[in-house]
JSON list of C-alpha atoms in Angstrom, two decimals:
[
{"chain": "A", "resi": 1, "resn": "UNK", "atom": "CA", "xyz": [-62.93, -13.55, 85.99]},
{"chain": "A", "resi": 2, "resn": "UNK", "atom": "CA", "xyz": [-59.96, -11.89, 84.34]},
{"chain": "A", "resi": 3, "resn": "UNK", "atom": "CA", "xyz": [-60.45, -10.08, 81.06]},
{"chain": "A", "resi": 4, "resn": "UNK", "atom": "CA", "xyz": [-57.60, -9.45, 78.65]},
{"chain": "A", "resi": 5, "resn": "UNK", "atom": "CA", "xyz": [-57.92, -6.71, 76.05]},
{"chain": "A", "resi": 6, "resn": "UNK", "atom": "CA", "xyz": [-55.38, -6.42, 73.25]},
{"chain": "A", "resi": 7, "resn": "UNK", "atom": "CA", "xyz": [-54.55, -3.43, 71.09]},
{"chain": "A", "resi": 8, "resn": "UNK", "atom": "CA", "xyz": [-51.90, -2.36, 68.62]},
{"chain": "A", "resi": 9, "resn": "UNK", "atom": "CA", "xyz": [-52.35, -4.71, 65.71]},
{"chain": "A", "resi": 10, "resn": "UNK", "atom": "CA", "xyz": [-52.56, -3.55, 62.12]},
{"chain": "A", "resi": 11, "resn": "UNK", "atom": "CA", "xyz": [-50.91, -3.48, 58.73]},
{"chain": "A", "resi": 12, "resn": "UNK", "atom": "CA", "xyz": [-47.19, -2.86, 58.45]},
{"chain": "A", "resi": 13, "resn": "UNK", "atom": "CA", "xyz": [-44.62, -3.20, 55.69]},
{"chain": "A", "resi": 14, "resn": "UNK", "atom": "CA", "xyz": [-41.87, -5.81, 55.87]},
{"chain": "A", "resi": 15, "resn": "UNK", "atom": "CA", "xyz": [-39.05, -4.53, 58.04]},
{"chain": "A", "resi": 16, "resn": "UNK", "atom": "CA", "xyz": [-41.40, -2.35, 60.04]},
{"chain": "A", "resi": 17, "resn": "UNK", "atom": "CA", "xyz": [-42.37, -2.39, 63.70]},
{"chain": "A", "resi": 18, "resn": "UNK", "atom": "CA", "xyz": [-45.50, -2.71, 65.80]},
{"chain": "A", "resi": 19, "resn": "UNK", "atom": "CA", "xyz": [-46.14, -2.80, 69.53]},
{"chain": "A", "resi": 20, "resn": "UNK", "atom": "CA", "xyz": [-48.96, -4.88, 70.90]},
{"chain": "A", "resi": 21, "resn": "UNK", "atom": "CA", "xyz": [-50.48, -4.16, 74.30]},
{"chain": "A", "resi": 22, "resn": "UNK", "atom": "CA", "xyz": [-52.63, -6.32, 76.52]},
{"chain": "A", "resi": 23, "resn": "UNK", "atom": "CA", "xyz": [-54.36, -4.87, 79.55]},
{"chain": "A", "resi": 24, "resn": "UNK", "atom": "CA", "xyz": [-55.82, -7.12, 82.22]},
{"chain": "A", "resi": 25, "resn": "UNK", "atom": "CA", "xyz": [-58.61, -6.52, 84.67]},
{"chain": "A", "resi": 26, "resn": "UNK", "atom": "CA", "xyz": [-58.11, -7.44, 88.31]},
{"chain": "A", "resi": 27, "resn": "UNK", "atom": "CA", "xyz": [-55.77, -6.48, 91.08]},
{"chain": "A", "resi": 28, "resn": "UNK", "atom": "CA", "xyz": [-53.22, -9.31, 91.14]},
{"chain": "A", "resi": 29, "resn": "UNK", "atom": "CA", "xyz": [-51.77, -8.89, 87.66]},
{"chain": "A", "resi": 30, "resn": "UNK", "atom": "CA", "xyz": [-48.24, -9.02, 89.04]},
{"chain": "A", "resi": 31, "resn": "UNK", "atom": "CA", "xyz": [-48.81, -12.64, 90.07]},
{"chain": "A", "resi": 32, "resn": "UNK", "atom": "CA", "xyz": [-49.80, -13.76, 86.56]},
{"chain": "A", "resi": 33, "resn": "UNK", "atom": "CA", "xyz": [-47.56, -15.32, 83.98]},
{"chain": "A", "resi": 34, "resn": "UNK", "atom": "CA", "xyz": [-48.32, -13.51, 80.74]},
{"chain": "A", "resi": 35, "resn": "UNK", "atom": "CA", "xyz": [-47.57, -14.03, 77.09]},
{"chain": "A", "resi": 36, "resn": "UNK", "atom": "CA", "xyz": [-48.44, -13.82, 73.45]},
{"chain": "A", "resi": 37, "resn": "UNK", "atom": "CA", "xyz": [-49.43, -16.59, 71.08]},
{"chain": "A", "resi": 38, "resn": "UNK", "atom": "CA", "xyz": [-50.27, -16.44, 67.40]},
{"chain": "A", "resi": 39, "resn": "UNK", "atom": "CA", "xyz": [-52.34, -18.50, 65.04]},
{"chain": "A", "resi": 40, "resn": "UNK", "atom": "CA", "xyz": [-52.93, -18.44, 61.31]},
{"chain": "A", "resi": 41, "resn": "UNK", "atom": "CA", "xyz": [-56.06, -20.02, 59.78]},
{"chain": "A", "resi": 42, "resn": "UNK", "atom": "CA", "xyz": [-55.63, -23.78, 59.59]},
{"chain": "A", "resi": 43, "resn": "UNK", "atom": "CA", "xyz": [-52.57, -23.75, 61.83]},
{"chain": "A", "resi": 44, "resn": "UNK", "atom": "CA", "xyz": [-52.08, -24.59, 65.45]},
{"chain": "A", "resi": 45, "resn": "UNK", "atom": "CA", "xyz": [-51.64, -21.82, 67.98]},
{"chain": "A", "resi": 46, "resn": "UNK", "atom": "CA", "xyz": [-47.97, -21.25, 68.70]},
{"chain": "A", "resi": 47, "resn": "UNK", "atom": "CA", "xyz": [-46.11, -19.51, 71.45]},
{"chain": "A", "resi": 48, "resn": "UNK", "atom": "CA", "xyz": [-44.48, -16.21, 70.52]},
{"chain": "A", "resi": 49, "resn": "UNK", "atom": "CA", "xyz": [-43.18, -15.02, 73.88]},
{"chain": "A", "resi": 50, "resn": "UNK", "atom": "CA", "xyz": [-43.89, -15.41, 77.57]},
{"chain": "A", "resi": 51, "resn": "UNK", "atom": "CA", "xyz": [-42.92, -13.48, 80.68]},
{"chain": "A", "resi": 52, "resn": "UNK", "atom": "CA", "xyz": [-43.22, -15.01, 84.11]},
{"chain": "A", "resi": 53, "resn": "UNK", "atom": "CA", "xyz": [-44.61, -13.19, 87.12]},
{"chain": "A", "resi": 54, "resn": "UNK", "atom": "CA", "xyz": [-41.03, -12.78, 88.35]},
{"chain": "A", "resi": 55, "resn": "UNK", "atom": "CA", "xyz": [-39.83, -11.48, 84.96]},
{"chain": "A", "resi": 56, "resn": "UNK", "atom": "CA", "xyz": [-38.14, -14.39, 83.23]},
{"chain": "A", "resi": 57, "resn": "UNK", "atom": "CA", "xyz": [-38.81, -14.38, 79.50]},
{"chain": "A", "resi": 58, "resn": "UNK", "atom": "CA", "xyz": [-38.73, -16.96, 76.74]},
{"chain": "A", "resi": 59, "resn": "UNK", "atom": "CA", "xyz": [-39.28, -16.65, 73.00]},
{"chain": "A", "resi": 60, "resn": "UNK", "atom": "CA", "xyz": [-40.01, -18.75, 69.97]},
{"chain": "A", "resi": 61, "resn": "UNK", "atom": "CA", "xyz": [-36.83, -19.27, 67.94]},
{"chain": "A", "resi": 62, "resn": "UNK", "atom": "CA", "xyz": [-38.45, -17.55, 64.97]},
{"chain": "A", "resi": 63, "resn": "UNK", "atom": "CA", "xyz": [-38.75, -14.23, 66.82]},
{"chain": "A", "resi": 64, "resn": "UNK", "atom": "CA", "xyz": [-35.61, -14.18, 68.98]},
{"chain": "A", "resi": 65, "resn": "UNK", "atom": "CA", "xyz": [-33.67, -10.97, 68.48]},
{"chain": "A", "resi": 66, "resn": "UNK", "atom": "CA", "xyz": [-36.64, -9.26, 66.82]},
{"chain": "A", "resi": 67, "resn": "UNK", "atom": "CA", "xyz": [-39.43, -9.31, 69.41]},
{"chain": "A", "resi": 68, "resn": "UNK", "atom": "CA", "xyz": [-39.33, -8.19, 73.03]},
{"chain": "A", "resi": 69, "resn": "UNK", "atom": "CA", "xyz": [-41.93, -8.94, 75.68]},
{"chain": "A", "resi": 70, "resn": "UNK", "atom": "CA", "xyz": [-42.22, -6.73, 78.76]},
{"chain": "A", "resi": 71, "resn": "UNK", "atom": "CA", "xyz": [-44.71, -5.95, 81.47]},
{"chain": "A", "resi": 72, "resn": "UNK", "atom": "CA", "xyz": [-45.77, -2.96, 83.53]},
{"chain": "A", "resi": 73, "resn": "UNK", "atom": "CA", "xyz": [-47.45, -4.28, 86.65]},
{"chain": "A", "resi": 74, "resn": "UNK", "atom": "CA", "xyz": [-48.55, -0.80, 87.73]},
{"chain": "A", "resi": 75, "resn": "UNK", "atom": "CA", "xyz": [-50.60, -0.58, 84.52]},
{"chain": "A", "resi": 76, "resn": "UNK", "atom": "CA", "xyz": [-51.71, -4.24, 84.43]},
{"chain": "A", "resi": 77, "resn": "UNK", "atom": "CA", "xyz": [-50.26, -4.37, 80.94]},
{"chain": "A", "resi": 78, "resn": "UNK", "atom": "CA", "xyz": [-47.99, -6.66, 78.97]},
{"chain": "A", "resi": 79, "resn": "UNK", "atom": "CA", "xyz": [-46.34, -5.50, 75.75]},
{"chain": "A", "resi": 80, "resn": "UNK", "atom": "CA", "xyz": [-44.89, -7.17, 72.69]},
{"chain": "A", "resi": 81, "resn": "UNK", "atom": "CA", "xyz": [-42.50, -4.97, 70.73]},
{"chain": "A", "resi": 82, "resn": "UNK", "atom": "CA", "xyz": [-42.11, -6.44, 67.26]},
{"chain": "A", "resi": 83, "resn": "UNK", "atom": "CA", "xyz": [-39.27, -5.20, 65.08]},
{"chain": "A", "resi": 84, "resn": "UNK", "atom": "CA", "xyz": [-37.98, -6.22, 61.66]},
{"chain": "A", "resi": 85, "resn": "UNK", "atom": "CA", "xyz": [-41.32, -7.78, 60.85]},
{"chain": "A", "resi": 86, "resn": "UNK", "atom": "CA", "xyz": [-41.56, -10.37, 58.11]},
{"chain": "A", "resi": 87, "resn": "UNK", "atom": "CA", "xyz": [-44.47, -11.56, 56.00]},
{"chain": "A", "resi": 88, "resn": "UNK", "atom": "CA", "xyz": [-44.44, -14.84, 57.90]},
{"chain": "A", "resi": 89, "resn": "UNK", "atom": "CA", "xyz": [-45.25, -12.93, 61.10]},
{"chain": "A", "resi": 90, "resn": "UNK", "atom": "CA", "xyz": [-48.74, -12.30, 59.72]},
{"chain": "A", "resi": 91, "resn": "UNK", "atom": "CA", "xyz": [-51.15, -13.89, 62.16]},
{"chain": "A", "resi": 92, "resn": "UNK", "atom": "CA", "xyz": [-53.78, -13.26, 64.79]},
{"chain": "A", "resi": 93, "resn": "UNK", "atom": "CA", "xyz": [-51.92, -12.52, 68.02]},
{"chain": "A", "resi": 94, "resn": "UNK", "atom": "CA", "xyz": [-53.61, -13.41, 71.29]},
{"chain": "A", "resi": 95, "resn": "UNK", "atom": "CA", "xyz": [-52.73, -12.37, 74.79]},
{"chain": "A", "resi": 96, "resn": "UNK", "atom": "CA", "xyz": [-52.46, -15.16, 77.37]},
{"chain": "A", "resi": 97, "resn": "UNK", "atom": "CA", "xyz": [-52.47, -15.03, 81.13]},
{"chain": "A", "resi": 98, "resn": "UNK", "atom": "CA", "xyz": [-52.12, -17.78, 83.68]},
{"chain": "A", "resi": 99, "resn": "UNK", "atom": "CA", "xyz": [-52.61, -17.90, 87.43]},
{"chain": "A", "resi": 100, "resn": "UNK", "atom": "CA", "xyz": [-52.65, -21.02, 89.57]},
{"chain": "A", "resi": 101, "resn": "UNK", "atom": "CA", "xyz": [-53.22, -23.25, 86.56]},
{"chain": "A", "resi": 102, "resn": "UNK", "atom": "CA", "xyz": [-56.10, -21.28, 85.07]},
{"chain": "A", "resi": 103, "resn": "UNK", "atom": "CA", "xyz": [-55.53, -19.85, 81.61]},
{"chain": "A", "resi": 104, "resn": "UNK", "atom": "CA", "xyz": [-57.10, -16.70, 80.24]},
{"chain": "A", "resi": 105, "resn": "UNK", "atom": "CA", "xyz": [-57.17, -15.48, 76.64]},
{"chain": "A", "resi": 106, "resn": "UNK", "atom": "CA", "xyz": [-57.80, -12.23, 74.89]},
{"chain": "A", "resi": 107, "resn": "UNK", "atom": "CA", "xyz": [-59.90, -11.89, 71.75]},
{"chain": "A", "resi": 108, "resn": "UNK", "atom": "CA", "xyz": [-56.88, -11.55, 69.49]},
{"chain": "A", "resi": 109, "resn": "UNK", "atom": "CA", "xyz": [-55.57, -8.80, 67.27]},
{"chain": "A", "resi": 110, "resn": "UNK", "atom": "CA", "xyz": [-54.63, -9.12, 63.61]},
{"chain": "A", "resi": 111, "resn": "UNK", "atom": "CA", "xyz": [-51.08, -8.36, 62.52]},
{"chain": "A", "resi": 112, "resn": "UNK", "atom": "CA", "xyz": [-50.53, -8.21, 58.77]},
{"chain": "A", "resi": 113, "resn": "UNK", "atom": "CA", "xyz": [-47.07, -7.72, 57.30]},
{"chain": "A", "resi": 114, "resn": "UNK", "atom": "CA", "xyz": [-47.33, -6.85, 53.63]},
{"chain": "A", "resi": 115, "resn": "UNK", "atom": "CA", "xyz": [-46.04, -4.37, 51.11]}
]
């Protein structure tokens, strides 16, 4: 059973930056597709960014040019660098991992963008 633990959320002013981290248990992290999703109360969960096991990335249109997803397989960690944050980026951000069709989710971390 893979466990995903997120960190790095918090309160930031509009225009600011945050970096989220997600560390996975297990020894085959490099074979997992990883990503970040977000969800506000009453809304559906939406994809923010994903990075495949071989490194290909894709992003939601709303975050392209502002957010960057990356991974460090030696540390079993995936990152989401969020720049030029907007109030509409306020959400609970959850780490996602997938291996051979099985999905895993972290507990989520709150990101609040407010002055």
